[in-house]
Amino acid sequence: MLRNYLKIAWAVLQRRKFFTFISLFGISFTLMVLMVVTSLYDHAFGPQMPERESDKLLFVNNMREQFKEGYTNSSPPSYYFLNRFVRPLKTPENVSINSVFTSVNSYVNNKKLTLDQKHTDAAFWDILDFNFIEGRPFSTQEVDNATRVAVINQNTRKNYFGDKEAVGQTIEVDQVKYKVVGVVEDVPVLRLHSYADVWVPITLKSQDFKRTGLKGTYFATIKAKQASDVPKIKEEFASMMLQVNKNSKPEGVQEVFSFADDIFGTFARSLMGGGKTDKSAMLYGIFAFAAFLFMLLPTINLVNINISRIMERSSEIGVRKAFGASSKTIIGQFVVENIFLTLLGGMLGFLISAAVLEMINDSGIIAYASLGLNLRVFAWGLLLCLVFGLVSGVYPAFKMSRLNAVEALKGGSK
Amino acid sequence: MIQLIDIEKVYRTKTIETVALNRVNLQVERGEFVSIMGPSGCGKSTLLNIMGLLDEPTSGYVAIDGQPVKTHSDSKLAKLRNEKIGFVFQSYHLIHDLSVVDNVELPLLYRKVSGGERRKRALEALEKVGLSARTKHFPNQLSGGQRQRVAIARALAGNPEIILADEPTGNLDSVMGDEIMDILLRLNQEEGTTIVMVTHDENMALKTNRLIRFFDGQQVADSRVLEAQI
């Protein structure tokens, strides 16, 4: 029976080329957009290198001061705040302090190279899971001694040394010479807390250590022993902030706010204008609603196309009913046909998505992006296809199955 | 085999009420070849549709093998149609996207029959109507007479006890019409299939063993009844 349905579905697709094109275009384009967005989400917030253990990681990237006059001012926290109040937290397994990346110039073979440089401590390398191609991270001792060593990414190695090994060589960045101790795989720029082209010891920026304000140019990356410790860390962080507000807030400031959030939480909080509460759930809700609206239009369109497509086949419905198909069987047939159509559109959507993601990767719009259709994204896409097929197929199929057999045979509507 | 008891069919719109069938009582016996004649709009096709369980009467009821079907669910009616009845329509109603043999397999799709068995029975049915050479053709590659033969093969494939044919020769010239009529007569005489045929053609009707005439939704003559009275 299924073979018969598929034969019919294939023949109908071929017979009505324009409708087929509109349907397939609608499905594949919608899926392509959803797949690209899902892939971007996965790339930015999923458990990817070097933040593979994202369920154990928290980030502190904002310090907001609310002044007595009513206005607020926010920026990344200072080294002082992170070192004095965040590093001593008891619940985390490890805390790293690292600078916001800054763009610096370098000259290789008389060619200007703009590189993003980040200052980090040694804990940074323990917490995050970089893929080392060569060498090693810099050690605690090298950080303590403010040794001029650097870990560079693959792209920077290529720019400086071509295909040769980089470890042991010297690079000059922003007029400072560093000895390369390690080379890591490129980290996409969307991983704001980990990304750089060149990582150097944080102690080379020790002039920042003396400043005692709460705002600065640093992040903290916190790793929990286990994922279940994350809420406890957040609680400890919140009570630490109470103490900061009580004892250490700057003059003229009514209240200071800072939070330890997971990677999506930091994004949600900054996108939704700060605030005391975690905005992740709200942002997920907005994303889901947007995706629903985005899918609603093509679905309604498909339902309409399907109704007119199926209406043309009312005589076939009449014949099938005459020869023993029940309404349920007719619904089954049209749903199968629709799922076939949407899976076909889905396959096209996957191919187009892969091409678009490749184009994004090659274009350099997102530095070091390696967007791809991984299994998780693939599974979501497949599920979306099936939902799409069912939603856009069930209603027309139900409507058509209720056609009176005699009227259907006459080719009319009920 | 099929009993129609006090069948009434009324079509109502907001402004008009049309009585298509008015208190029709009819019994079709196993092995009969019944033809139904009457002017256009007299209710012949409506009667056939009600007999074939494709339409419901406004009042009265249909019984198949003595069992009233009034309270049957959609699925049960579908099963009855599938197992007991084969339809032949004036305009063939073949599915254009399926080949001849796939069209003929249609009634068997709704039974638990393996693909191989389905194909075998469809080919046998096509052989009966002399179309073995056209199994892989599509309906639009066939003449009207050939299409009607495919439609008859489709009706036969499920091995039904009764065939309901609604003007099966109506769209055909006299030669092709005779060919179709010969097939139906052979089925009735050699295989004992019960056939009820609606027709406008008196010559065709006279070849059957019972002729019922309709006028304005009412049965006005029944040749078997007349014979009995004579």
PDB file of C-alpha atoms in Angstrom, chain A residues 224-344:
ATOM      1  CA  ALA A 224      31.936  23.720  38.504  1.00  0.00           C
ATOM      2  CA  LYS A 225      33.044  20.320  39.775  1.00  0.00           C
ATOM      3  CA  GLN A 226      29.816  18.924  38.408  1.00  0.00           C
ATOM      4  CA  ALA A 227      26.849  20.350  36.531  1.00  0.00           C
ATOM      5  CA  SER A 228      24.652  20.054  39.636  1.00  0.00           C
ATOM      6  CA  ASP A 229      26.934  22.544  41.449  1.00  0.00           C
ATOM      7  CA  VAL A 230      26.062  25.345  39.032  1.00  0.00           C
ATOM      8  CA  PRO A 231      23.036  26.639  41.020  1.00  0.00           C
ATOM      9  CA  LYS A 232      25.115  26.552  44.227  1.00  0.00           C
ATOM     10  CA  ILE A 233      27.822  28.634  42.558  1.00  0.00           C
ATOM     11  CA  LYS A 234      25.194  31.125  41.438  1.00  0.00           C
ATOM     12  CA  GLU A 235      23.892  31.323  45.013  1.00  0.00           C
ATOM     13  CA  GLU A 236      27.378  31.826  46.426  1.00  0.00           C
ATOM     14  CA  PHE A 237      28.017  34.469  43.777  1.00  0.00           C
ATOM     15  CA  ALA A 238      24.785  36.258  44.703  1.00  0.00           C
ATOM     16  CA  SER A 239      25.678  36.330  48.405  1.00  0.00           C
ATOM     17  CA  MET A 240      29.153  37.571  47.551  1.00  0.00           C
ATOM     18  CA  MET A 241      27.496  40.406  45.589  1.00  0.00           C
ATOM     19  CA  LEU A 242      25.431  41.298  48.648  1.00  0.00           C
ATOM     20  CA  GLN A 243      28.686  41.741  50.558  1.00  0.00           C
ATOM     21  CA  VAL A 244      30.162  43.811  47.712  1.00  0.00           C
ATOM     22  CA  ASN A 245      27.077  46.030  47.782  1.00  0.00           C
ATOM     23  CA  LYS A 246      27.343  46.348  51.522  1.00  0.00           C
ATOM     24  CA  ASN A 247      31.061  47.015  51.838  1.00  0.00           C
ATOM     25  CA  SER A 248      32.762  47.740  48.535  1.00  0.00           C
ATOM     26  CA  LYS A 249      30.552  49.756  46.228  1.00  0.00           C
ATOM     27  CA  PRO A 250      32.052  52.951  44.871  1.00  0.00           C
ATOM     28  CA  GLU A 251      30.959  56.324  46.116  1.00  0.00           C
ATOM     29  CA  GLY A 252      27.791  57.669  44.500  1.00  0.00           C
ATOM     30  CA  VAL A 253      26.709  54.229  43.424  1.00  0.00           C
ATOM     31  CA  GLN A 254      23.414  52.968  44.844  1.00  0.00           C
ATOM     32  CA  GLU A 255      23.805  49.355  43.842  1.00  0.00           C
ATOM     33  CA  VAL A 256      26.127  47.195  41.770  1.00  0.00           C
ATOM     34  CA  PHE A 257      25.038  44.140  39.806  1.00  0.00           C
ATOM     35  CA  SER A 258      27.035  41.279  38.423  1.00  0.00           C
ATOM     36  CA  PHE A 259      26.034  37.708  37.680  1.00  0.00           C
ATOM     37  CA  ALA A 260      27.581  34.345  36.945  1.00  0.00           C
ATOM     38  CA  ASP A 261      25.604  32.994  33.994  1.00  0.00           C
ATOM     39  CA  ASP A 262      25.980  30.130  31.600  1.00  0.00           C
ATOM     40  CA  ILE A 263      26.895  31.088  28.071  1.00  0.00           C
ATOM     41  CA  PHE A 264      23.308  31.498  26.873  1.00  0.00           C
ATOM     42  CA  GLY A 265      22.423  33.309  30.095  1.00  0.00           C
ATOM     43  CA  THR A 266      25.143  35.946  29.534  1.00  0.00           C
ATOM     44  CA  PHE A 267      23.826  36.516  26.014  1.00  0.00           C
ATOM     45  CA  ALA A 268      20.202  36.674  27.189  1.00  0.00           C
ATOM     46  CA  ARG A 269      20.984  39.109  29.986  1.00  0.00           C
ATOM     47  CA  SER A 270      22.936  41.464  27.756  1.00  0.00           C
ATOM     48  CA  LEU A 271      20.334  41.276  24.959  1.00  0.00           C
ATOM     49  CA  MET A 272      17.397  41.848  27.284  1.00  0.00           C
ATOM     50  CA  GLY A 273      18.928  44.880  28.972  1.00  0.00           C
ATOM     51  CA  GLY A 274      20.479  43.407  32.086  1.00  0.00           C
ATOM     52  CA  GLY A 275      18.211  43.091  35.094  1.00  0.00           C
ATOM     53  CA  LYS A 276      18.359  40.997  38.209  1.00  0.00           C
ATOM     54  CA  THR A 277      16.657  37.887  36.901  1.00  0.00           C
ATOM     55  CA  ASP A 278      17.949  35.277  34.501  1.00  0.00           C
ATOM     56  CA  LYS A 279      16.423  36.051  31.103  1.00  0.00           C
ATOM     57  CA  SER A 280      17.303  32.730  29.437  1.00  0.00           C
ATOM     58  CA  ALA A 281      13.798  31.271  29.688  1.00  0.00           C
ATOM     59  CA  MET A 282      12.266  34.443  28.313  1.00  0.00           C
ATOM     60  CA  LEU A 283      14.708  34.526  25.400  1.00  0.00           C
ATOM     61  CA  TYR A 284      14.122  30.842  24.654  1.00  0.00           C
ATOM     62  CA  GLY A 285      10.397  31.654  24.657  1.00  0.00           C
ATOM     63  CA  ILE A 286      10.923  34.537  22.232  1.00  0.00           C
ATOM     64  CA  PHE A 287      13.051  32.327  19.978  1.00  0.00           C
ATOM     65  CA  ALA A 288      10.450  29.555  20.061  1.00  0.00           C
ATOM     66  CA  PHE A 289       7.634  32.013  19.311  1.00  0.00           C
ATOM     67  CA  ALA A 290       9.624  33.549  16.457  1.00  0.00           C
ATOM     68  CA  ALA A 291      10.319  30.075  15.061  1.00  0.00           C
ATOM     69  CA  PHE A 292       6.625  29.232  15.411  1.00  0.00           C
ATOM     70  CA  LEU A 293       5.596  32.405  13.552  1.00  0.00           C
ATOM     71  CA  PHE A 294       8.271  31.792  10.960  1.00  0.00           C
ATOM     72  CA  MET A 295       6.926  28.301  10.359  1.00  0.00           C
ATOM     73  CA  LEU A 296       3.283  29.312  10.565  1.00  0.00           C
ATOM     74  CA  LEU A 297       3.192  31.234   7.292  1.00  0.00           C
ATOM     75  CA  PRO A 298       4.666  28.493   5.091  1.00  0.00           C
ATOM     76  CA  THR A 299       2.519  25.952   6.929  1.00  0.00           C
ATOM     77  CA  ILE A 300      -0.684  27.875   6.192  1.00  0.00           C
ATOM     78  CA  ASN A 301       0.511  28.310   2.646  1.00  0.00           C
ATOM     79  CA  LEU A 302       1.179  24.586   2.376  1.00  0.00           C
ATOM     80  CA  VAL A 303      -2.218  23.747   3.850  1.00  0.00           C
ATOM     81  CA  ASN A 304      -3.848  25.917   1.163  1.00  0.00           C
ATOM     82  CA  ILE A 305      -1.746  24.450  -1.609  1.00  0.00           C
ATOM     83  CA  ASN A 306      -2.482  20.977  -0.313  1.00  0.00           C
ATOM     84  CA  ILE A 307      -6.221  21.592  -0.186  1.00  0.00           C
ATOM     85  CA  SER A 308      -6.331  22.764  -3.788  1.00  0.00           C
ATOM     86  CA  ARG A 309      -3.933  19.990  -4.829  1.00  0.00           C
ATOM     87  CA  ILE A 310      -6.051  17.368  -3.105  1.00  0.00           C
ATOM     88  CA  MET A 311      -9.335  18.899  -4.306  1.00  0.00           C
ATOM     89  CA  GLU A 312      -8.236  18.205  -7.842  1.00  0.00           C
ATOM     90  CA  ARG A 313      -8.014  14.594  -6.840  1.00  0.00           C
ATOM     91  CA  SER A 314     -11.511  14.355  -5.412  1.00  0.00           C
ATOM     92  CA  SER A 315     -12.469  11.852  -8.094  1.00  0.00           C
ATOM     93  CA  GLU A 316      -9.581   9.656  -6.920  1.00  0.00           C
ATOM     94  CA  ILE A 317     -10.841   9.984  -3.339  1.00  0.00           C
ATOM     95  CA  GLY A 318     -14.306   8.914  -4.534  1.00  0.00           C
ATOM     96  CA  VAL A 319     -12.893   5.889  -6.351  1.00  0.00           C
ATOM     97  CA  ARG A 320     -10.800   4.861  -3.378  1.00  0.00           C
ATOM     98  CA  LYS A 321     -13.802   5.160  -1.093  1.00  0.00           C
ATOM     99  CA  ALA A 322     -15.931   3.159  -3.528  1.00  0.00           C
ATOM    100  CA  PHE A 323     -13.368   0.359  -3.530  1.00  0.00           C
ATOM    101  CA  GLY A 324     -13.018   0.126   0.213  1.00  0.00           C
ATOM    102  CA  ALA A 325     -10.899   2.964   1.601  1.00  0.00           C
ATOM    103  CA  SER A 326     -12.275   4.309   4.867  1.00  0.00           C
ATOM    104  CA  SER A 327     -11.896   7.978   5.829  1.00  0.00           C
ATOM    105  CA  LYS A 328      -9.023   6.950   8.108  1.00  0.00           C
ATOM    106  CA  THR A 329      -7.240   5.242   5.216  1.00  0.00           C
ATOM    107  CA  ILE A 330      -7.661   8.343   3.057  1.00  0.00           C
ATOM    108  CA  ILE A 331      -6.211  10.535   5.829  1.00  0.00           C
ATOM    109  CA  GLY A 332      -3.315   8.077   6.117  1.00  0.00           C
ATOM    110  CA  GLN A 333      -2.655   8.236   2.385  1.00  0.00           C
ATOM    111  CA  PHE A 334      -2.527  12.020   2.210  1.00  0.00           C
ATOM    112  CA  VAL A 335      -0.454  12.306   5.370  1.00  0.00           C
ATOM    113  CA  VAL A 336       2.043   9.797   3.947  1.00  0.00           C
ATOM    114  CA  GLU A 337       2.151  11.771   0.703  1.00  0.00           C
ATOM    115  CA  ASN A 338       2.691  14.985   2.607  1.00  0.00           C
ATOM    116  CA  ILE A 339       5.416  13.553   4.779  1.00  0.00           C
ATOM    117  CA  PHE A 340       7.052  12.283   1.593  1.00  0.00           C
ATOM    118  CA  LEU A 341       6.846  15.793   0.133  1.00  0.00           C
ATOM    119  CA  THR A 342       8.192  17.445   3.265  1.00  0.00           C
ATOM    120  CA  LEU A 343      10.988  14.918   3.645  1.00  0.00           C
ATOM    121  CA  LEU A 344      11.919  15.635   0.043  1.00  0.00           C
TER     122      LEU A 344
END
